[in-house]
Coordinates of C-alpha atoms and ligand atoms in Angstrom, one line a residue:
X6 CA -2.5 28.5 35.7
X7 CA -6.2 27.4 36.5
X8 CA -8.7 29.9 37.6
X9 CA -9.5 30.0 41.1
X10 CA -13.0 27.9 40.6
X11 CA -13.3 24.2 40.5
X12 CA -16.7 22.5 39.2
X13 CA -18.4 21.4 42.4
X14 CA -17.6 18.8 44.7
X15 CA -19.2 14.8 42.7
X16 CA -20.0 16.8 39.4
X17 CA -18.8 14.7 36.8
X18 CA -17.7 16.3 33.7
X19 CA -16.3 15.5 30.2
X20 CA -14.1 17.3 28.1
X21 CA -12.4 16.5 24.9
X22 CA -11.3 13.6 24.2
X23 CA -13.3 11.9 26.4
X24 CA -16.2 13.9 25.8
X25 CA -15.7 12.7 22.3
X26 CA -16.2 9.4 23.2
X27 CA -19.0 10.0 25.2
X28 CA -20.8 12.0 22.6
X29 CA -20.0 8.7 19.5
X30 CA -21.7 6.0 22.7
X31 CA -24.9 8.5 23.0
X32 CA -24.6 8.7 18.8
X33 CA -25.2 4.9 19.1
X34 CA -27.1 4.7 21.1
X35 CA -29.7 7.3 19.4
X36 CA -29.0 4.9 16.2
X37 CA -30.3 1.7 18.4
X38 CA -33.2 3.8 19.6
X39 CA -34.2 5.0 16.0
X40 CA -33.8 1.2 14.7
X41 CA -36.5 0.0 17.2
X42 CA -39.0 3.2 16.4
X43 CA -38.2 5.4 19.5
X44 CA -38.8 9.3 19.3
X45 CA -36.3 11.8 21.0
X46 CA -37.2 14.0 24.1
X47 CA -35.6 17.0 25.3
X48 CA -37.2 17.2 28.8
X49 CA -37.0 20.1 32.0
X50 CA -34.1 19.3 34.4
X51 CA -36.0 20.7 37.1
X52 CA -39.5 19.8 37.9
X53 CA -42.1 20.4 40.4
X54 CA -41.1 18.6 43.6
X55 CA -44.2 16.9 44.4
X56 CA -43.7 14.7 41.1
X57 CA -40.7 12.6 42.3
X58 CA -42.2 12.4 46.0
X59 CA -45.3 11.3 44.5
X60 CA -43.8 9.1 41.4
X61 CA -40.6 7.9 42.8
X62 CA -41.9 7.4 46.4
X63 CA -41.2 9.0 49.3
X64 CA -39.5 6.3 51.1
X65 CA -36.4 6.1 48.7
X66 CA -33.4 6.9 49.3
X67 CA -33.8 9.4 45.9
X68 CA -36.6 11.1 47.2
X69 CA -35.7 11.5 51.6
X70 CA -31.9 11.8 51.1
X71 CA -30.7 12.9 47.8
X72 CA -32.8 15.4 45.8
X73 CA -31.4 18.6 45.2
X74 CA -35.1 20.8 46.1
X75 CA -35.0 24.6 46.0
X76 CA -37.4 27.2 46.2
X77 CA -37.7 29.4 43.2
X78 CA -38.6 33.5 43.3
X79 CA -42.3 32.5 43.1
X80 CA -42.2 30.4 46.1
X81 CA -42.4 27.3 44.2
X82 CA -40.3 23.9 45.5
X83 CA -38.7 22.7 42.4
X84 CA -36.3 19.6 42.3
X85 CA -32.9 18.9 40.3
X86 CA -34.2 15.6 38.4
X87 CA -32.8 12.9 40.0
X88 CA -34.0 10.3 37.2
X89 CA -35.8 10.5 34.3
X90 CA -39.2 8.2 34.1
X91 CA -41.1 10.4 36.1
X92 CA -40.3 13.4 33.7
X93 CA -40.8 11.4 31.0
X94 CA -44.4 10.1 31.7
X95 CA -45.2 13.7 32.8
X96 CA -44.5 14.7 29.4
X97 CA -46.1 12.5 27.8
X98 CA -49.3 12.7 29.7
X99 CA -48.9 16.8 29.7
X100 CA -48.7 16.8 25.6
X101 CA -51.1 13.9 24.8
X102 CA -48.5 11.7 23.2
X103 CA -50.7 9.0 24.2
X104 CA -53.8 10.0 22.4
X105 CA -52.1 11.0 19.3
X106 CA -50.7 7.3 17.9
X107 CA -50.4 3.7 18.8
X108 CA -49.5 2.5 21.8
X109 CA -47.4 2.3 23.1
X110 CA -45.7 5.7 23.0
X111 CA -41.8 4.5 22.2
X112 CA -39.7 8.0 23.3
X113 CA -36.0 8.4 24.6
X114 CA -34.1 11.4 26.0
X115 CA -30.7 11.9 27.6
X116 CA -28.9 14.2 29.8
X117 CA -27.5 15.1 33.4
X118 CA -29.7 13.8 36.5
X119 CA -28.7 14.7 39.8
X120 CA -28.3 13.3 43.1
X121 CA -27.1 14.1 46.6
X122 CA -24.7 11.2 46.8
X123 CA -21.6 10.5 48.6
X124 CA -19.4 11.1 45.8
X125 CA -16.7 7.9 44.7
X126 CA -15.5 6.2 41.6
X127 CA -18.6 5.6 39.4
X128 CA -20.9 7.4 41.7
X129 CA -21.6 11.1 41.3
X130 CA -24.0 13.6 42.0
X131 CA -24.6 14.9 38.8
X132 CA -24.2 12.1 36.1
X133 CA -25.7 11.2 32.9
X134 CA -28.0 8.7 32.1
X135 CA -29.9 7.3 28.7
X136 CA -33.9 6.8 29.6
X137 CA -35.9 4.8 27.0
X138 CA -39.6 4.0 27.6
X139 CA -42.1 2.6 26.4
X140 CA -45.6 4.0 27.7
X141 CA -49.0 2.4 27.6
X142 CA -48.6 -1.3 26.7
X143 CA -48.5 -4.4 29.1
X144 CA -47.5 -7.0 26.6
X145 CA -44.2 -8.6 27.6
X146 CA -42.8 -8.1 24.0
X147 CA -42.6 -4.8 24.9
X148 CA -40.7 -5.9 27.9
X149 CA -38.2 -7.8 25.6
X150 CA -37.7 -5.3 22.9
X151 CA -36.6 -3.3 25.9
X152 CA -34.0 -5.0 26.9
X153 CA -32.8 -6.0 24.0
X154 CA -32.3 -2.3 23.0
X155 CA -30.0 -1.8 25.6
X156 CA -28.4 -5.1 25.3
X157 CA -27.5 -4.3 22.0
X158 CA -26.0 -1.2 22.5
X159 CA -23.8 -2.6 25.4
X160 CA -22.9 -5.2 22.6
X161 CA -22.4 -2.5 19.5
X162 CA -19.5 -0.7 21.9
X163 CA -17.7 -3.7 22.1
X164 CA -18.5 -4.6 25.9
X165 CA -18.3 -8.2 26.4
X166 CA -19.0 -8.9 30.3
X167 CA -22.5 -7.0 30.9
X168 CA -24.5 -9.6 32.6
X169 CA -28.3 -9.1 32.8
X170 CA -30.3 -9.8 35.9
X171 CA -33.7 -10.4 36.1
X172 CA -36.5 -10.6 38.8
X173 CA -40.2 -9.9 38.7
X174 CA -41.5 -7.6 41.6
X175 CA -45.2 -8.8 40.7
X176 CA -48.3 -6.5 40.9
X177 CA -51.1 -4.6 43.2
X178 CA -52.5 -8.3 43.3
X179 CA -49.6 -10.4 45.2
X180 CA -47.3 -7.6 46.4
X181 CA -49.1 -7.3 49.4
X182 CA -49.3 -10.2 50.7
X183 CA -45.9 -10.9 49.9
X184 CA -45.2 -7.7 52.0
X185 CA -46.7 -8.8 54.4
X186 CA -45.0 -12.2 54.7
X187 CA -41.8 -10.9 54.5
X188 CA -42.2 -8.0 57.1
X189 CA -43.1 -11.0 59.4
X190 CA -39.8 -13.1 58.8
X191 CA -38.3 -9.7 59.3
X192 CA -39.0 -8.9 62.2
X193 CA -37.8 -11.5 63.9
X194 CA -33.9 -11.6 62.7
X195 CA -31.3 -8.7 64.9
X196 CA -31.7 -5.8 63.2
X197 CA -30.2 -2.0 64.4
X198 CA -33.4 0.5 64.7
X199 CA -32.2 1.6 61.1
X200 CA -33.3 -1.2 59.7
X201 CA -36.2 -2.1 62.0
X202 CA -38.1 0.8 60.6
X203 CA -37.0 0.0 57.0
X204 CA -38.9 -3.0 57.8
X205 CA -42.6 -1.0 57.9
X206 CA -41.8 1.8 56.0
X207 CA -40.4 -0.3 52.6
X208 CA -39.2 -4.1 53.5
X209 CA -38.4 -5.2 50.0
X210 CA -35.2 -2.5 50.5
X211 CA -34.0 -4.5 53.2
X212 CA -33.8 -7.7 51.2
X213 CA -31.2 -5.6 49.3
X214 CA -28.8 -5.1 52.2
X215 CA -25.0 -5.3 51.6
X216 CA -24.1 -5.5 55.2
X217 CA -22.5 -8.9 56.3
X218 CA -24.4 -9.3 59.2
X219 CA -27.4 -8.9 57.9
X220 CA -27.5 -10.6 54.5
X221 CA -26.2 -13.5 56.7
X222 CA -29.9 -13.7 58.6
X223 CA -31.8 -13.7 54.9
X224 CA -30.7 -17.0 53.9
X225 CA -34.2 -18.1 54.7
X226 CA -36.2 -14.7 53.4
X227 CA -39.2 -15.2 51.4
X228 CA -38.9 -14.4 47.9
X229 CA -41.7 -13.0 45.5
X230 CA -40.5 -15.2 42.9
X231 CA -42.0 -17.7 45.0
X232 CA -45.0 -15.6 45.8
X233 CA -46.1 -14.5 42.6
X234 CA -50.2 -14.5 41.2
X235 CA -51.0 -16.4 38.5
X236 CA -51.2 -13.5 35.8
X237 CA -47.6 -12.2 36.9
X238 CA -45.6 -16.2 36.9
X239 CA -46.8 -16.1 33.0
X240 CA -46.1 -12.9 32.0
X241 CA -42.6 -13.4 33.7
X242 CA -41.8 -16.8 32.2
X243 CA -43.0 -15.0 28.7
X244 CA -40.4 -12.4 29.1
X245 CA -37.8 -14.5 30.0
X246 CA -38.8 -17.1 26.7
X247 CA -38.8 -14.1 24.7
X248 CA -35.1 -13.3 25.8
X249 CA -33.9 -16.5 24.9
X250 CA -35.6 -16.0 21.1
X251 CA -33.6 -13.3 20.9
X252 CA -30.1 -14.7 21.9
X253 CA -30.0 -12.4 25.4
X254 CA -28.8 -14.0 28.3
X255 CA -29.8 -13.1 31.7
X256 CA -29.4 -14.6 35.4
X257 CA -32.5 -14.7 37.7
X258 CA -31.7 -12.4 40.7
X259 CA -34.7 -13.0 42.6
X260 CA -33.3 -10.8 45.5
X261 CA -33.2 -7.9 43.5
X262 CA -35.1 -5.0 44.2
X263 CA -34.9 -1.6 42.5
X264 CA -33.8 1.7 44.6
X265 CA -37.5 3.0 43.1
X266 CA -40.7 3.0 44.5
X267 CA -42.2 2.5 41.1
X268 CA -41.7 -0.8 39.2
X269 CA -44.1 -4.1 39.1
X270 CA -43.6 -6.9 37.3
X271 CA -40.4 -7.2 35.3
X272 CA -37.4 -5.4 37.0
X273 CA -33.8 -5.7 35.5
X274 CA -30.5 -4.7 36.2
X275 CA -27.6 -4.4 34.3
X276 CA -24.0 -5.4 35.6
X277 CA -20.6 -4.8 35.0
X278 CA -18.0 -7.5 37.3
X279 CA -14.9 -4.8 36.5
X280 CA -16.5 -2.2 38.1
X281 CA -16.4 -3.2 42.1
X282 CA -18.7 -1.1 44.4
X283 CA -20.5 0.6 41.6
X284 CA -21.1 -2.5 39.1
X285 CA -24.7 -1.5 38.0
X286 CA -24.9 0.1 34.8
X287 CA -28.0 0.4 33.9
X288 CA -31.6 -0.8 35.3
X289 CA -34.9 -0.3 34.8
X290 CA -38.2 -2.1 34.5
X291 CA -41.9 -1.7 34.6
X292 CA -43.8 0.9 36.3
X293 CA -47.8 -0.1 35.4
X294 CA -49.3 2.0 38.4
X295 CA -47.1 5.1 38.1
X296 CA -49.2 7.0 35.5
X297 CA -52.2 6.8 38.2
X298 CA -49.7 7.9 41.0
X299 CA -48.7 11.3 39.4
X300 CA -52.4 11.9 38.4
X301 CA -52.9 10.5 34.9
X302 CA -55.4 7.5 33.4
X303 CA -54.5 4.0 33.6
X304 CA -51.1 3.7 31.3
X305 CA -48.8 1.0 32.2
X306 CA -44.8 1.0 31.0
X307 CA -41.8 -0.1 31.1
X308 CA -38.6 1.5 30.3
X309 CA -34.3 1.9 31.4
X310 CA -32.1 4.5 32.4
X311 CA -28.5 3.8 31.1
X312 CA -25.3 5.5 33.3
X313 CA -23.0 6.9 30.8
X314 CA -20.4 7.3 33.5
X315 CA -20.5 3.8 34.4
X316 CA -20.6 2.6 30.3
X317 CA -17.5 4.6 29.8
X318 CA -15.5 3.1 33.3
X319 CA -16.7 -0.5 32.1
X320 CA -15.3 0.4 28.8
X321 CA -11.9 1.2 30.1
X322 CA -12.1 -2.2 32.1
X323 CA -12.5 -4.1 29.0
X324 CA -9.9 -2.0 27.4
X325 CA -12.6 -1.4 24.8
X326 CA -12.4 2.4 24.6
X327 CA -11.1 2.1 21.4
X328 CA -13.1 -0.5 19.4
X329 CA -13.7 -0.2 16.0
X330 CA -17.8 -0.1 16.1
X331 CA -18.4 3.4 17.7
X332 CA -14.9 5.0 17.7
X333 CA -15.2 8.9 17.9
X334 CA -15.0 10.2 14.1
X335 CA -11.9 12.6 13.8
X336 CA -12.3 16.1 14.3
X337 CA -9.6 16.9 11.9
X338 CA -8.3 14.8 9.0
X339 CA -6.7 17.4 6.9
X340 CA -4.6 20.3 8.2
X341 CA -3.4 23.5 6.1
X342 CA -0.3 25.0 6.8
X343 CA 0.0 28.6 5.1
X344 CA 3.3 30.7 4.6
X345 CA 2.7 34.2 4.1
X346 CA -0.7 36.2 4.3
X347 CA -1.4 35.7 0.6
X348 CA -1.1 31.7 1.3
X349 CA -2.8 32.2 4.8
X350 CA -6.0 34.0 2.8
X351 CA -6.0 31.0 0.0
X352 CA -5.9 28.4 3.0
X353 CA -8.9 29.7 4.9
X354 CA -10.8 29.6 1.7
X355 CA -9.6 26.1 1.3
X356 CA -10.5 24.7 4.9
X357 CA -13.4 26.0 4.4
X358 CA -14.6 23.9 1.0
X359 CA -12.9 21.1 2.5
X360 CA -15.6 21.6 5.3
X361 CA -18.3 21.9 3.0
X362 CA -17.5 18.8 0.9
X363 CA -17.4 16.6 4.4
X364 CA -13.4 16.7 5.3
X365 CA -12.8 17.5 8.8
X366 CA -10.4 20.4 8.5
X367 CA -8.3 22.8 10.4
X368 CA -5.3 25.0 10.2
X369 CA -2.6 27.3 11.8
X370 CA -3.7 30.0 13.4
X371 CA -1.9 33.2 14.6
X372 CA 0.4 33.7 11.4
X373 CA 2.5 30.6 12.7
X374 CA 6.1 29.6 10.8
X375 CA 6.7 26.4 9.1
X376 CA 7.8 24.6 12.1
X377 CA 5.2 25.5 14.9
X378 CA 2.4 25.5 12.4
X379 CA 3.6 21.0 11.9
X380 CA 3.6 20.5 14.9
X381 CA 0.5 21.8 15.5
X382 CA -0.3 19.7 12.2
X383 CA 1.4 16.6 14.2
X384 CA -1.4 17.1 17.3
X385 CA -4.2 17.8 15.4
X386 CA -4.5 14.4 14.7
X387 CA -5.3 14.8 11.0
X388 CA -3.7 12.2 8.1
X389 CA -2.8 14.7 6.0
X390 CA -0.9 18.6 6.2
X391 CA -1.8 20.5 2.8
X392 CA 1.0 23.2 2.9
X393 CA 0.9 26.2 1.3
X394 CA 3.9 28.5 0.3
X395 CA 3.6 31.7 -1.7
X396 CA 6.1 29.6 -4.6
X397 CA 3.4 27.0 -4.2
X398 CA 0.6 29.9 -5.1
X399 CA 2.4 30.8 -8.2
X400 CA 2.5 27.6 -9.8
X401 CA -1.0 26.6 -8.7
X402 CA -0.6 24.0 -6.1
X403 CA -0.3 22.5 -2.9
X404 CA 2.2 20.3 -0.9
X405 CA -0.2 17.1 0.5
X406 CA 1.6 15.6 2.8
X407 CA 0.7 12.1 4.6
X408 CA 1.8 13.0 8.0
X409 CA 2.1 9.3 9.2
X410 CA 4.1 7.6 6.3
X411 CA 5.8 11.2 5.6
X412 CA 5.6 11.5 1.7
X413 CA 4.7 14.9 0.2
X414 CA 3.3 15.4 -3.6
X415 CA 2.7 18.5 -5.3
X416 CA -1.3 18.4 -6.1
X417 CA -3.0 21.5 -7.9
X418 CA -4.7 23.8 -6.0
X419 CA -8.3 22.9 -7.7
X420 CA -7.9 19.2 -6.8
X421 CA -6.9 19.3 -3.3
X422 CA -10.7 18.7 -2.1
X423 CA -11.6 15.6 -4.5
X424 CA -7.5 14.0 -4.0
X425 CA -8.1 14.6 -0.1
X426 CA -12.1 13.0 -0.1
X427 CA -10.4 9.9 -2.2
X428 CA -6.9 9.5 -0.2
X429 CA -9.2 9.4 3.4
X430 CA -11.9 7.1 1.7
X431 CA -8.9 4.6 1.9
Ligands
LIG517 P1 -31.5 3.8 38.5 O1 -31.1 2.4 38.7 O2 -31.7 4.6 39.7 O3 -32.8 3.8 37.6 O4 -30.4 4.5 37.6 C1 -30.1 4.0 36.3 C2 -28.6 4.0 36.2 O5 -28.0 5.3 36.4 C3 -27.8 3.1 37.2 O6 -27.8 1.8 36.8 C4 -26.4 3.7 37.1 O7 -25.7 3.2 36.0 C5 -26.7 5.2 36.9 N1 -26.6 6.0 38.1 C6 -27.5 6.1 39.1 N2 -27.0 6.9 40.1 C7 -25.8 7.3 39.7 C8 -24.8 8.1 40.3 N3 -25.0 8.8 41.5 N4 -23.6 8.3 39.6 C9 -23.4 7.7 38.4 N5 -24.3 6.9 37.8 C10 -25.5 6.7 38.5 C11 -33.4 4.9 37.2 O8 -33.0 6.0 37.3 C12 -34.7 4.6 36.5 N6 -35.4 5.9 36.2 C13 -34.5 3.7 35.3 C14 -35.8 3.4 34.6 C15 -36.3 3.9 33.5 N7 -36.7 2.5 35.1 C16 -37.7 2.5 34.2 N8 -37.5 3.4 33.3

């Protein structure tokens, strides 16, 4: 019988086994990060509120409809984080990482974010993301190296249909008279009052529209690929030459615009064609004004947040859950089966060196009998029961048995740790 609580309504949770997958694709993940020289954070969840109004912008989506803002005993409106960037430069600015070493300052942190979302397959309103950045450097190798972090992790799980879409979103320089253009053509197509005020309040949005009737009257929309400055065409057209030298494909998306009030310049998503409704998963891009926006120097940067959530349902698409490159270790590999309490004693000794020489083990528990303490054995998942009798004890073994093929042999009890290591090596 459950308990009479359920976690609430668009949490999204993991437990074993899933949750074992999910911890080996953050494992690798933390391996491509360490390749490439990125640090680890481990970062508030909550945060004053004023950082995402004033970082993320307070005409997104994020920040008017979906933050999770409380008031804590001291008075104080603090905020669920509903992404991660904002956090992160906060940190960074806060402990000086970007006085202390070179630029840029290369750090990476994961966890839960949360957001007030109507809840659906792939959509949740607390899920988990990866967030790498890369602080304090406008040089579009940076903006590569990036992407080709995530790229290869998408590529180390085994995931063969991510497709990477690029646009540029340019700078303080030509974004406003791109605005500007493009709020003009706007306002002259049939738009509900919705969308008309979209139109002053953050146009480039409305550009992203899914609606029928609308993305039917944008045939003809500007585009700031069209529109870009000097400076911005050639630090795009580097990025995208870097890509190539580095074997990663990507599509030019030049309608695509980020749900974040934050990015310039390079802007990326990252898409799964499995997933239907919710196909992003990932995105991220460059945020060069955003340091000055939450009250720090001049620091521009450029970083991703991964969904986990969405990794793990595009996994399952490509029936890839179980490839060979990131596949969960085993949580038990060796069993022990003990009959009697002076066999039971002599086993919990024995799971316990196994442990300590690097053999996932386990055993009965509970003073079990032969037959529930195999089966247990059988779900266990381990490749071999080591059973243990008190006739066993007197001649100074134990039974190994290989649970798949079914074979038993006698091995003494000093050996079992050195025969197990050798038998699983195999
Ligand atoms: P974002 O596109 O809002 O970017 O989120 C990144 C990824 O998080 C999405 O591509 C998606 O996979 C996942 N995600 C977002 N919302 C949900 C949700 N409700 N349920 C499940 N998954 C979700 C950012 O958050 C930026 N901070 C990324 C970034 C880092 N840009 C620069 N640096």
């Amino acid at each position: 019988m459950s308990s009479s609580f359920q976690a609430p309504k668009g949490v999204k949770e993991y437990v074993t086994p899933r949750a074992d997958l999910f911890y080996a694709i953050r494992e690798a993940f933390a391996e491509q990060a360490r390749l490439a020289g990125y640090g680890y954070l481990e970062l508030a969840v909550f945060e004053d509120t004023n950082l995402f109004k004033r970082g993320v912008g307070e005409s997104t989506d994020v920040v008017s409809k979906e933050m999770y803002t409380f008031e804590d005993q001291g008075g104080r409106s603090l905020t669920l984080r509903p992404e991660f960037t904002a956090s992160v430069l906060r940190a960074v600015l806060e402990n000086n990482l970007h006085k202390q070493g070179a630029l840029p300052v290369k750090v990476w942190t994961s966890g839960p974010a949360f957001r007030a979302e109507r809840p659906q397959q792939g959509r949740y309103r607390q899920f988990y993301q990866l967030d790498l950045e890369a602080i304090g450097s406008e040089d579009p190798q940076v903006d590569a190296e990036t992407i080709a972090i995530a790229a290869n992790w998408y590529r180390s799980l085994g995931l063969t249909r991510v497709r990477l879409l690029l646009n540029s979103l340019g700078c303080k320089e030509c974004r406003p008279a791109y605005r500007e253009l493009l709020q003009g053509f706007l306002r002259g197509l049939d738009l509900d009052e919705a969308t008309r005020a979209r139109i002053e309040i953050n146009p480039l949005r409305v550009l992203d529209d899914k609606r029928p009737q609308v993305k039917a009257q944008l045939d003809d929309a500007p585009l700031m690929a069209d529109h870009l400055c000097g400076a911005c065409k050639a630090y795009h057209d580097r990025v995208r030459e870097l890509l190539g030298d580095l074997g990663i494909a990507w599509e030019d998306a030049p309608r695509l615009v980020r749900g974040l009030d934050y990015y310039t310049r390079t802007t990326y998503e990252f898409d799964h064609p499995l997933l239907g409704a919710q196909s992003g998963i990932g995105g991220g891009g460059r945020y060069d004004g955003l340091s000055e926006d939450i009250g720090g120097p001049p620091l521009p940067g450029i970083g991703f947040g991964l969904g986990l959530d969405r990794t793990i349902l595009a996994l399952d698409a490509e029936n890839a859950s179980g490839s060979a490159g990131f596949a969960a270790r085993p949580r038990c590999e060796a069993f022990g089966v003990a009959l009697g309490e002076t066999a039971e004693r002599r086993m919990f000794a024995l799971v316990a060196e196994l442990r300590r020489a690097g053999v996932a083990a386990d055993m009965a528990f509970g003073g079990k009998k032969l037959k529930g303490a195999m089966k247990d054995a059988d779900r266990s998942g381990a490749r071999y029961a080591v059973i243990l009798g008190e006739r066993d004890i007197a001649d100074g073994v134990a039974q190994v048995k290989d649970l798949a093929a079914g074979e038993q042999t006698a091995v003494p009890l000093a050996d079992i740790t050195s025969t197990l290591k050798e038998r699983l090596a195999t």
